Short mmCIF file of C-alpha atoms in Angstrom, two decimals:
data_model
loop_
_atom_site.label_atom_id
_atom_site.label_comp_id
_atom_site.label_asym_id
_atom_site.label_seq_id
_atom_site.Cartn_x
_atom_site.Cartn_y
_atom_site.Cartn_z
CA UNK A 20 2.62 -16.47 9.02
CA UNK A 21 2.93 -15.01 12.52
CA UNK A 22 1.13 -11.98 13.98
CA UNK A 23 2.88 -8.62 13.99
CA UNK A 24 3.32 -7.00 17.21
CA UNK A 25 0.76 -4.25 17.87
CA UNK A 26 3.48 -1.49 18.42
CA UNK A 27 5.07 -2.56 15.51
CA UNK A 28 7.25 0.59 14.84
CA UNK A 29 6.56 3.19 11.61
CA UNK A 30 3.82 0.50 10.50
CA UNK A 31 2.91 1.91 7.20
CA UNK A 32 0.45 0.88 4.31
CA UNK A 33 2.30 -1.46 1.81
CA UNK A 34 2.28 -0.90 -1.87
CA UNK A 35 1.02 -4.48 -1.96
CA UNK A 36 -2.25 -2.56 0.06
CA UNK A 37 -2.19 0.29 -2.24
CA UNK A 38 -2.78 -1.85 -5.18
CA UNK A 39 -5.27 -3.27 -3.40
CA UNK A 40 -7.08 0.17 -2.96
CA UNK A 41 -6.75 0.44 -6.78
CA UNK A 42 -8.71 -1.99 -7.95
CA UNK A 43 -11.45 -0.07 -5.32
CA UNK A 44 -11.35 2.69 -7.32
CA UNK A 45 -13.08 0.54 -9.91
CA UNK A 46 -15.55 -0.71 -7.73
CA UNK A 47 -16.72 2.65 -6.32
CA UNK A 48 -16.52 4.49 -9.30
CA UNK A 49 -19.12 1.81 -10.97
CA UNK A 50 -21.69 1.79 -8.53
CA UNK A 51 -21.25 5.84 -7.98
CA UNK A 52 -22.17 6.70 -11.80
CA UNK A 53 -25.37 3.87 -11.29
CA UNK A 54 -26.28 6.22 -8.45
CA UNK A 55 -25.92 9.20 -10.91
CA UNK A 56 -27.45 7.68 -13.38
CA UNK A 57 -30.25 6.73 -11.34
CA UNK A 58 -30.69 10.36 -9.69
CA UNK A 59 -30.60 11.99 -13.16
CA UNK A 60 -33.68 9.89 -14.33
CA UNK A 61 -35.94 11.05 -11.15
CA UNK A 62 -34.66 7.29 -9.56
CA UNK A 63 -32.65 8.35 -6.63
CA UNK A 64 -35.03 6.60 -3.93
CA UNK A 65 -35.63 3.42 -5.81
CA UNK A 66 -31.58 3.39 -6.63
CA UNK A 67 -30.90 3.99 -3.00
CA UNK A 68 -31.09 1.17 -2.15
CA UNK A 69 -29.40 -1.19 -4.48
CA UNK A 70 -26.48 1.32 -3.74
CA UNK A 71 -26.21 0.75 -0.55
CA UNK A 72 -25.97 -2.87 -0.75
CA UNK A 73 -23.46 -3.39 -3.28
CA UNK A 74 -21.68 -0.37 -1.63
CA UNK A 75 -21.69 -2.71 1.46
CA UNK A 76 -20.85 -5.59 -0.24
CA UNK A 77 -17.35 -3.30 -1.53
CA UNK A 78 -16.77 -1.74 1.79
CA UNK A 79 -17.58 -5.29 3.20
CA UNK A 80 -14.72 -7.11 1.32
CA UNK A 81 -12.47 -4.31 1.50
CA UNK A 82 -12.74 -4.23 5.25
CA UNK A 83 -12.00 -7.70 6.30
CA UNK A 84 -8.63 -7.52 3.63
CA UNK A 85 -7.71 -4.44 5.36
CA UNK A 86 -7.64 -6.19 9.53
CA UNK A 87 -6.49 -8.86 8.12
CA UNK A 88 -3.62 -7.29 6.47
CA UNK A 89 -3.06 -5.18 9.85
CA UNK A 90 -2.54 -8.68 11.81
CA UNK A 91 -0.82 -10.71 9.56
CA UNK A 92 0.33 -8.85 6.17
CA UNK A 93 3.66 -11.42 5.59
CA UNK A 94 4.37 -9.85 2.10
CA UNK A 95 6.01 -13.67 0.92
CA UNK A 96 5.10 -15.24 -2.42
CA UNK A 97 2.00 -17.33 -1.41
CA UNK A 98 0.24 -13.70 0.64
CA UNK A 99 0.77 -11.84 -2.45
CA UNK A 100 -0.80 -14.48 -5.07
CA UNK A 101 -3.63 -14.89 -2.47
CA UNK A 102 -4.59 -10.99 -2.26
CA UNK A 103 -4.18 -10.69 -5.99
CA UNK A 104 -6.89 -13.43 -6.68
CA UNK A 105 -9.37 -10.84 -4.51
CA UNK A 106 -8.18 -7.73 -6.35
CA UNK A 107 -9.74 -10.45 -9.59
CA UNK A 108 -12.42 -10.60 -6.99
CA UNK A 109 -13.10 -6.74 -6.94
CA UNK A 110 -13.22 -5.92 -10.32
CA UNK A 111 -15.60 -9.29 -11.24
CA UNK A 112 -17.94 -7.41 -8.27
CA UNK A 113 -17.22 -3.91 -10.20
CA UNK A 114 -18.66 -5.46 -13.37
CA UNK A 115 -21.93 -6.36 -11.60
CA UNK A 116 -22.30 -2.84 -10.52
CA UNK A 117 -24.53 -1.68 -13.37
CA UNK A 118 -26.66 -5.15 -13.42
CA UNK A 119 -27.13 -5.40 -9.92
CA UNK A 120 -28.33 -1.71 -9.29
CA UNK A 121 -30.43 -1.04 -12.61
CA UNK A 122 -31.87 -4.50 -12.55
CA UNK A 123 -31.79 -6.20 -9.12
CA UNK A 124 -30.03 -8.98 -10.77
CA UNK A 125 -26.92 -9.92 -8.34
CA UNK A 126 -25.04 -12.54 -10.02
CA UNK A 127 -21.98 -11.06 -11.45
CA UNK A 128 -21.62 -9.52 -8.24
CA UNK A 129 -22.40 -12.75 -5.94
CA UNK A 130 -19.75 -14.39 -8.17
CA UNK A 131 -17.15 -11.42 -7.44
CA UNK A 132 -17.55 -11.68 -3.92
CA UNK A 133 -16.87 -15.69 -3.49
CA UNK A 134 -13.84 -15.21 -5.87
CA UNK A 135 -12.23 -12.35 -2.97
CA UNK A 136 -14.07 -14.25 -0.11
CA UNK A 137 -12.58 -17.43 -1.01
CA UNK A 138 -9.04 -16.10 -0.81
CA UNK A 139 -9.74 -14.66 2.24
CA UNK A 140 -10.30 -17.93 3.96
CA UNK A 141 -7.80 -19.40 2.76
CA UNK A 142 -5.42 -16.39 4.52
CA UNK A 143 -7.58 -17.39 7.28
CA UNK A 144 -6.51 -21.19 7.24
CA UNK A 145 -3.02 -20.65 6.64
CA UNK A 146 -3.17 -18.14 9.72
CA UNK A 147 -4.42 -20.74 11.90
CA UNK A 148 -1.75 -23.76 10.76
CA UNK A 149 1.12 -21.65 10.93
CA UNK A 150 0.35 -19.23 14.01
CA UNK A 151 -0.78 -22.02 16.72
CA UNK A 152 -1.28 -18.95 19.70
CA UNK A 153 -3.81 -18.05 17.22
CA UNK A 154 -5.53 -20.88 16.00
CA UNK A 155 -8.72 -20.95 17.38
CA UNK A 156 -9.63 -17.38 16.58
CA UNK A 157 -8.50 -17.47 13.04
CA UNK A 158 -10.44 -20.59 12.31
CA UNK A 159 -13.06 -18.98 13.41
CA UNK A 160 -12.65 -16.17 10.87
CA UNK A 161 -12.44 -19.15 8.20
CA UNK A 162 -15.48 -20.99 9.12
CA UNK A 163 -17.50 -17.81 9.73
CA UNK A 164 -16.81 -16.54 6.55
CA UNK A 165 -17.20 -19.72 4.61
CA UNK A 166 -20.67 -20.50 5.76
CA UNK A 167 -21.58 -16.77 5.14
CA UNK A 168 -20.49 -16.77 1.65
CA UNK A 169 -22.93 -20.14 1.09
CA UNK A 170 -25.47 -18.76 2.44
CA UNK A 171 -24.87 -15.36 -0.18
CA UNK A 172 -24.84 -18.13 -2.41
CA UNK A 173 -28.10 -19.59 -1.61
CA UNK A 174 -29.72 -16.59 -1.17
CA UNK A 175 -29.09 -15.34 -4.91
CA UNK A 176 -30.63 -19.15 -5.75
CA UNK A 177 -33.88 -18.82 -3.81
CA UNK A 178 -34.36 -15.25 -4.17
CA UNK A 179 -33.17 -13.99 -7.43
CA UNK A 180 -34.04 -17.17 -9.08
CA UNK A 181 -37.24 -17.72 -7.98
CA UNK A 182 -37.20 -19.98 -4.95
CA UNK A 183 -38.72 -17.75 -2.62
CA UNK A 184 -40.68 -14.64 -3.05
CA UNK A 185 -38.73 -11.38 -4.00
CA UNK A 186 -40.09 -10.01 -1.10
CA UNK A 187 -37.86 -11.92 1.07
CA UNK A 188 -34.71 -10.44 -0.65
CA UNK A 189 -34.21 -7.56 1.61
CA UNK A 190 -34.86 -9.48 4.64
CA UNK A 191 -32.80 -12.37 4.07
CA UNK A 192 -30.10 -9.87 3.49
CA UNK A 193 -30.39 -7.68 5.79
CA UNK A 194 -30.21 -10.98 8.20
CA UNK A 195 -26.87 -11.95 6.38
CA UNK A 196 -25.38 -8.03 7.14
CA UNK A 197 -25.98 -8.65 10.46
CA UNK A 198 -24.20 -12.13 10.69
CA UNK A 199 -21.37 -11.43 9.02
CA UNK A 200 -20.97 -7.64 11.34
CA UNK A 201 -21.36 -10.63 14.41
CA UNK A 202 -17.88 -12.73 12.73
CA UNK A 203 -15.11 -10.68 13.86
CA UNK A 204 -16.37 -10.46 17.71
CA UNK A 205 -17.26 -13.83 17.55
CA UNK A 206 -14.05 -14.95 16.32
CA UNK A 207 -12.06 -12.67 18.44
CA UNK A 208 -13.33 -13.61 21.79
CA UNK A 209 -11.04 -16.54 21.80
CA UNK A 210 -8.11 -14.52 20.97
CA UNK A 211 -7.82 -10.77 20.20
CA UNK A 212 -5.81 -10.09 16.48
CA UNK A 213 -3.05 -7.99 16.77
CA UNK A 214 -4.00 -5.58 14.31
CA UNK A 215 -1.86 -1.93 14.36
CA UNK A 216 -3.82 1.14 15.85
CA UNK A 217 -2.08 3.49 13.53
CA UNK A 218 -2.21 1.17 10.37
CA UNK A 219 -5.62 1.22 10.44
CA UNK A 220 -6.58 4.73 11.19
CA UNK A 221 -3.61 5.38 8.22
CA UNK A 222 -5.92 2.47 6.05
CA UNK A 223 -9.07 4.19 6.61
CA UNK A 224 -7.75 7.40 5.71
CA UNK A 225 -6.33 6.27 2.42
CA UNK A 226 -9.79 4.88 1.82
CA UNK A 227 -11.53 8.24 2.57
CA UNK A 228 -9.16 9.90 0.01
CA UNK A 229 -9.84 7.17 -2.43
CA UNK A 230 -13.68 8.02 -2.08
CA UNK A 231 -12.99 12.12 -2.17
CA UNK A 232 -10.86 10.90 -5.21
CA UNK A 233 -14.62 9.33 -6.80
CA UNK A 234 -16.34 12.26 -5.93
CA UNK A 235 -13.67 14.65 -8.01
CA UNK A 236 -14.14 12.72 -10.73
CA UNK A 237 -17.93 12.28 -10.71
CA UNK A 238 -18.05 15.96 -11.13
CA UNK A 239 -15.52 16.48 -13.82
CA UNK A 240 -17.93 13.68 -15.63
CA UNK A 241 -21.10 15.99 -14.86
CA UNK A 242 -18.79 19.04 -15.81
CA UNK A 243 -18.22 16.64 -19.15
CA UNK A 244 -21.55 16.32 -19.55
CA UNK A 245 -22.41 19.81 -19.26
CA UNK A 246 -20.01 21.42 -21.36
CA UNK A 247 -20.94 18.90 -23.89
CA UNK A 248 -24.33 20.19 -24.17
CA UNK A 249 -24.12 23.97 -23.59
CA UNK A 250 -20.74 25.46 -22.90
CA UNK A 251 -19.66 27.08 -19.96
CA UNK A 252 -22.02 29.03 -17.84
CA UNK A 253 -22.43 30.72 -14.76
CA UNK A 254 -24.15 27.97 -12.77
CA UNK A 255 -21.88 25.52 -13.99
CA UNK A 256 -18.64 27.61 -12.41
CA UNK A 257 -20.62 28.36 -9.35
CA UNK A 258 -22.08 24.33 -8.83
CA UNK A 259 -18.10 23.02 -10.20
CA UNK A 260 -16.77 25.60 -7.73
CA UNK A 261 -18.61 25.61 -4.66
CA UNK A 262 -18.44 21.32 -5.21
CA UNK A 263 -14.65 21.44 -5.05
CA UNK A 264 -14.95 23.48 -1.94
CA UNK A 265 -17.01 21.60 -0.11
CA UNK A 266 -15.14 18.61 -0.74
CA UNK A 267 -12.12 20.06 0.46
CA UNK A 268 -13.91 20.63 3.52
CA UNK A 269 -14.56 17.45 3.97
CA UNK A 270 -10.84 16.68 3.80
CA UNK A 271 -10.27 18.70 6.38
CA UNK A 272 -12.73 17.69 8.89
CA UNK A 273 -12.08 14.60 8.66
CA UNK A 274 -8.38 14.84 9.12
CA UNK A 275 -8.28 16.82 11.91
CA UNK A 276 -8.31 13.48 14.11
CA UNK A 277 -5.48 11.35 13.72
CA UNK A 278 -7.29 8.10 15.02
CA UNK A 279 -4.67 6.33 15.54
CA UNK A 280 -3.47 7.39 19.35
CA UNK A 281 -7.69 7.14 20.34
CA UNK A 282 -8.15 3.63 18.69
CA UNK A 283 -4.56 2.47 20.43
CA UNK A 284 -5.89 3.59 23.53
CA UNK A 285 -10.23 2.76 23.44
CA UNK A 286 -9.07 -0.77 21.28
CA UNK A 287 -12.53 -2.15 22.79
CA UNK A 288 -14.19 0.54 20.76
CA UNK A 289 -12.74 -0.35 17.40
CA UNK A 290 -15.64 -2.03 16.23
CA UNK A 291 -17.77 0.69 16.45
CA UNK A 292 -15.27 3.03 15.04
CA UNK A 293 -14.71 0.64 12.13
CA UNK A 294 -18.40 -0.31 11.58
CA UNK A 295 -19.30 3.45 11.56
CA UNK A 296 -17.33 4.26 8.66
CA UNK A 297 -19.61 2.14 6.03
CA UNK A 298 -22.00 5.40 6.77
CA UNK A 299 -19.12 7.72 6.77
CA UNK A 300 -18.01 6.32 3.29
CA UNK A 301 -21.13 5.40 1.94
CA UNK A 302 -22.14 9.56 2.11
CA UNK A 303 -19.07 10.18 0.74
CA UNK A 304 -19.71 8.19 -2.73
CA UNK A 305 -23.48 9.25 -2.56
CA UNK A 306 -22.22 12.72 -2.75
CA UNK A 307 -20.25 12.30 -5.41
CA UNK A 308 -23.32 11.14 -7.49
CA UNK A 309 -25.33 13.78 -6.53
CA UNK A 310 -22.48 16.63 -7.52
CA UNK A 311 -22.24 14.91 -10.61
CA UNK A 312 -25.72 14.96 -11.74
CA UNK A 313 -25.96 19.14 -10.03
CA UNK A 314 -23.32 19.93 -12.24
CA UNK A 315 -24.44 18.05 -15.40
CA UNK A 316 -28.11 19.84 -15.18
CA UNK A 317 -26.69 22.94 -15.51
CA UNK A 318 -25.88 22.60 -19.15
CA UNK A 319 -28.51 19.97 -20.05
CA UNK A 320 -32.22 18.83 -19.24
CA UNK A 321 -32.37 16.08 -16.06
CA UNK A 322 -35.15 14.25 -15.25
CA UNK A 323 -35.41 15.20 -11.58
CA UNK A 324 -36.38 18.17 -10.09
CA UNK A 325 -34.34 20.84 -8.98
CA UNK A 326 -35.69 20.53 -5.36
CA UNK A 327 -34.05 16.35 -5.71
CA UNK A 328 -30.89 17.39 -6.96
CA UNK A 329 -30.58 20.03 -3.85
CA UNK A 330 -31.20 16.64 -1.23
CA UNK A 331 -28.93 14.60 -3.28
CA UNK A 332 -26.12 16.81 -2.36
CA UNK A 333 -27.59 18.09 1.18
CA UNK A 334 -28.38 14.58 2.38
CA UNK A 335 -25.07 12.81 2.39
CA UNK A 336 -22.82 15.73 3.26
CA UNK A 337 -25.16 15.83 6.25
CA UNK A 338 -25.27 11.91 7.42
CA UNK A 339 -21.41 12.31 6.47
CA UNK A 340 -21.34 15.45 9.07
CA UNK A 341 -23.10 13.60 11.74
CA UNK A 342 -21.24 9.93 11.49
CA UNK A 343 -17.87 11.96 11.64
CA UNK A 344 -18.79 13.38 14.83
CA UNK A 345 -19.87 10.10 15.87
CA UNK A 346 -17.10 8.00 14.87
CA UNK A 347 -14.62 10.90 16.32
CA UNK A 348 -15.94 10.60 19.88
CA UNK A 349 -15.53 6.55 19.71
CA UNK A 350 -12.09 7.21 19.94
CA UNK A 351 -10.82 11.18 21.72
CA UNK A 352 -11.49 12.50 24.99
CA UNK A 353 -13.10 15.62 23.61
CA UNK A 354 -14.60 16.55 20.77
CA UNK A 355 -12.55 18.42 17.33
CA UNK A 356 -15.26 19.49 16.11
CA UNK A 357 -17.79 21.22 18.76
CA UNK A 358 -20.80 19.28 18.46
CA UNK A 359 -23.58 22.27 18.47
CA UNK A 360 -22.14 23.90 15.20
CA UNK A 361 -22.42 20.53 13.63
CA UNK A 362 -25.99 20.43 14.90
CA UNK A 363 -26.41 23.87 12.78
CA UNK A 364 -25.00 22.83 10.24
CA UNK A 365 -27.55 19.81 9.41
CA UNK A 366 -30.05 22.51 9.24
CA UNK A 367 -28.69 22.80 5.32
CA UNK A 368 -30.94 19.88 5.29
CA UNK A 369 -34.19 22.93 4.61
CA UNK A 370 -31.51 24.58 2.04
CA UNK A 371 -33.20 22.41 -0.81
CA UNK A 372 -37.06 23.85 -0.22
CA UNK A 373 -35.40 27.18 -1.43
CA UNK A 374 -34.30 26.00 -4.81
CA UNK A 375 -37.18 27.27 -6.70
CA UNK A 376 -35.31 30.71 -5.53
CA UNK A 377 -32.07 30.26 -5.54
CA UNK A 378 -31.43 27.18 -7.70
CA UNK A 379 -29.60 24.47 -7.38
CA UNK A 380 -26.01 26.20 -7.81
CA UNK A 381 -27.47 28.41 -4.57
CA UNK A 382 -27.86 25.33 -2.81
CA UNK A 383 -24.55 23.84 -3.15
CA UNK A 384 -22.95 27.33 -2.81
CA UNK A 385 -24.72 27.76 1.15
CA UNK A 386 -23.72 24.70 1.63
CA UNK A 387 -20.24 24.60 0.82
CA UNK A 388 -20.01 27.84 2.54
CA UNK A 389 -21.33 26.29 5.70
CA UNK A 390 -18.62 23.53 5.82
CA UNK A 391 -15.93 25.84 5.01
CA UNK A 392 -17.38 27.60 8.61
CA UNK A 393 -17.51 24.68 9.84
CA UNK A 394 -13.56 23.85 9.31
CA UNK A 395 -12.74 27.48 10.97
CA UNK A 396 -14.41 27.05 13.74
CA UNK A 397 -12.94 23.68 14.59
CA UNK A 398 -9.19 24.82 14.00
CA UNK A 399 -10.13 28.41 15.94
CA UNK A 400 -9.01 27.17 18.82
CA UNK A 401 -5.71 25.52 17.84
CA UNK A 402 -4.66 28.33 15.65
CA UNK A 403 -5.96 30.84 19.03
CA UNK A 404 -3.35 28.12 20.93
CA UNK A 405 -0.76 28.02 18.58
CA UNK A 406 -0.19 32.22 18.41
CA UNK A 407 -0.21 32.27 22.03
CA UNK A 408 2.45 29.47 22.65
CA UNK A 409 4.40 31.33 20.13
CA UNK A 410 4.22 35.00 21.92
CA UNK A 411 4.85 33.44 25.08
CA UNK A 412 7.96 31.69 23.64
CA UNK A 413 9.25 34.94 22.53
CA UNK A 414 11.53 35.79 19.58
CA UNK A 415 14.49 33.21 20.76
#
């Protein structure tokens, strides 16, 4: 197991990684339907937060595979056997969704985790026998992530079991985020990985589809839902609509950067860039739960109020707005998307005090509509570029 040069040439996601993302699609889809579920009962603040940390605890696990993969992805027997036993690790986690967020109980999904941390570590340990420039960094990684997991382990002991007050549980792991955010530049100030610029960007990507993917099919399950209930209406085409708009949008704007040429050239900014995705991503899924419960209450009778269901859209497509600006200028020279028509854009964020006027179809309508202007003023000046370049070529 030896590290793979950093200009590796046409580096490419594996289909070994593509399963990998699969078994994802499990995770994300579980705890995005808890969210949903949550939202539709009048929950969505008191679900917040269990989302977020089992959401961390997927991006978590799916991130460290992922540089991993990018420094040392060998492909032989022994690599393979080891990634499947955290794919097992995934879907454990993916059946702890619905306990962990409806009833704070974390077991399931403590057990998931050690199954795909422990195979980590032991890609760690065979990293540092068989690539000696490497060794001290990548037993780092192992011992970093070993002691992290048993203190996960501890924590669901004392806290969920009693030891300690519950109080403590958000503390305690909000400590643990922290520590385990502080392993990778710990571990790499020995030795630098050699993970691939344009792997990753192509890795984070796929992941961003993947969760675009969630939201799709969160709203064809509140379109289920609907039709079940009351057939096909006007709201539900405008809210089904105006969803599949905006989320095209979204596509767009975020793949107007290819990240790879930034993060091969600002590689000290790479943790930021990579850190700032769990936001990124995390709005991503959240919207999906919110467009699923929009569309379902316009066939049947939810729990929260119309004015909710307008923030549980306008909320994460504006953190998801903001954190793609952000993570954008980690890694260009300028700016894709100019920065003061993102700033108007957030101001959808008053669109849901208008519901009891327009209703919540309104809502997502304005603020589909705003992305979409969003997306042509960002490629205005390319296409402006590209017709000029093309005059000034002339007809040969």
């Amino acid at each position: 197991m030896s590290a793979r040069p950093v200009d590796e040439p046409h580096r490419a996601a594996s289909q070994l990684e593509l399963l990998f993302d699969l078994t994802f699609v499990v995770a994300v889809a579980a705890v995005t339907a808890r969210f949903a579920h949550d939202l539709a009962d009048g929950h969505g603040l008191a679900g917040l937060l269990p989302f977020l940390q089992v959401f961390f605890a997927i991006w978590w696990a799916w991130m460290n595979f992922t540089w991993f993969a990018s420094s040392y992805d060998t492909d032989d027997v022994a690599y393979r056997l080891l990634t499947m036993l955290q794919m097992a690790g995934v879907l454990v986690l993916a059946a702890g969704v619905p306990a962990a967020a409806g009833e704070a109980d974390f077991g399931i999904v403590t057990l998931g985790y050690l199954i795909m941390r422990a195979g980590l570590v032991v890609q760690w340990l065979r990293a540092a026998v068989e690539d000696r420039a490497s060794r001290r960094t990548a037993l780092r990684y192992a011992g970093g992530i070993a002691v992290l997991q048993l203190a996960w382990i501890l924590r669901f002991f004392l806290v969920e079991k009693g030891g300690l007050p519950a109080s403590s549980g958000l503390p305690i792991f909000v400590c643990l985020v922290v520590l385990e955010l502080a392993v990778p530049r710990w571990a790499e100030r020995v030795r630098p990985t050699t993970w691939h610029p344009h792997h990753i960007a192509e890795r984070y990507g796929l992941f961003t589809i993947i969760l675009l993917g969630e939201s799709v099919l969160a709203a064809s399950r509140g379109v289920e839902g609907a039709l079940g209930a009351g057939g096909i209406s006007g709201t539900l085409v405008v809210i089904a609509g105006s969803g599949l708009v905006l989320l095209f949008a979204l596509w767009w704007l975020y793949f107007l950067v290819q990240a790879g040429e930034g993060l091969s050239d600002r590689r000290h900014r790479s943790y930021l860039w990579g850190y700032g995705h769990y936001g990124v991503f995390a709005a991503l899924a959240a919207l999906g739960a919110g467009l699923e419960v929009a569309v379902e209450q316009s066939g049947q009778e939810v729990v929260a109020s119309p004015v909710a269901l307008g923030y549980a859209v306008a909320i994460p497509v504006c953190a998801y707005l903001v954190l793609l600006q952000v993570t954008h200028a980690l890694v260009l020279a300028r700016p894709v998307i100019p920065p003061r028509a993102v700033v108007g854009c957030v101001v959808v964020l008053a669109l849901p005090l208008a519901t009891p006027w327009i209703g919540v179809a309104g809502v997502v309508a304005v603020i589909s509509a705003s992305c979409v202007l969003l997306v042509a003023v960002a490629i205005w000046p390319t296409a402006i570029a590209a017709r000029t370049a093309a005059r000034h070529a002339g007809p040969g």
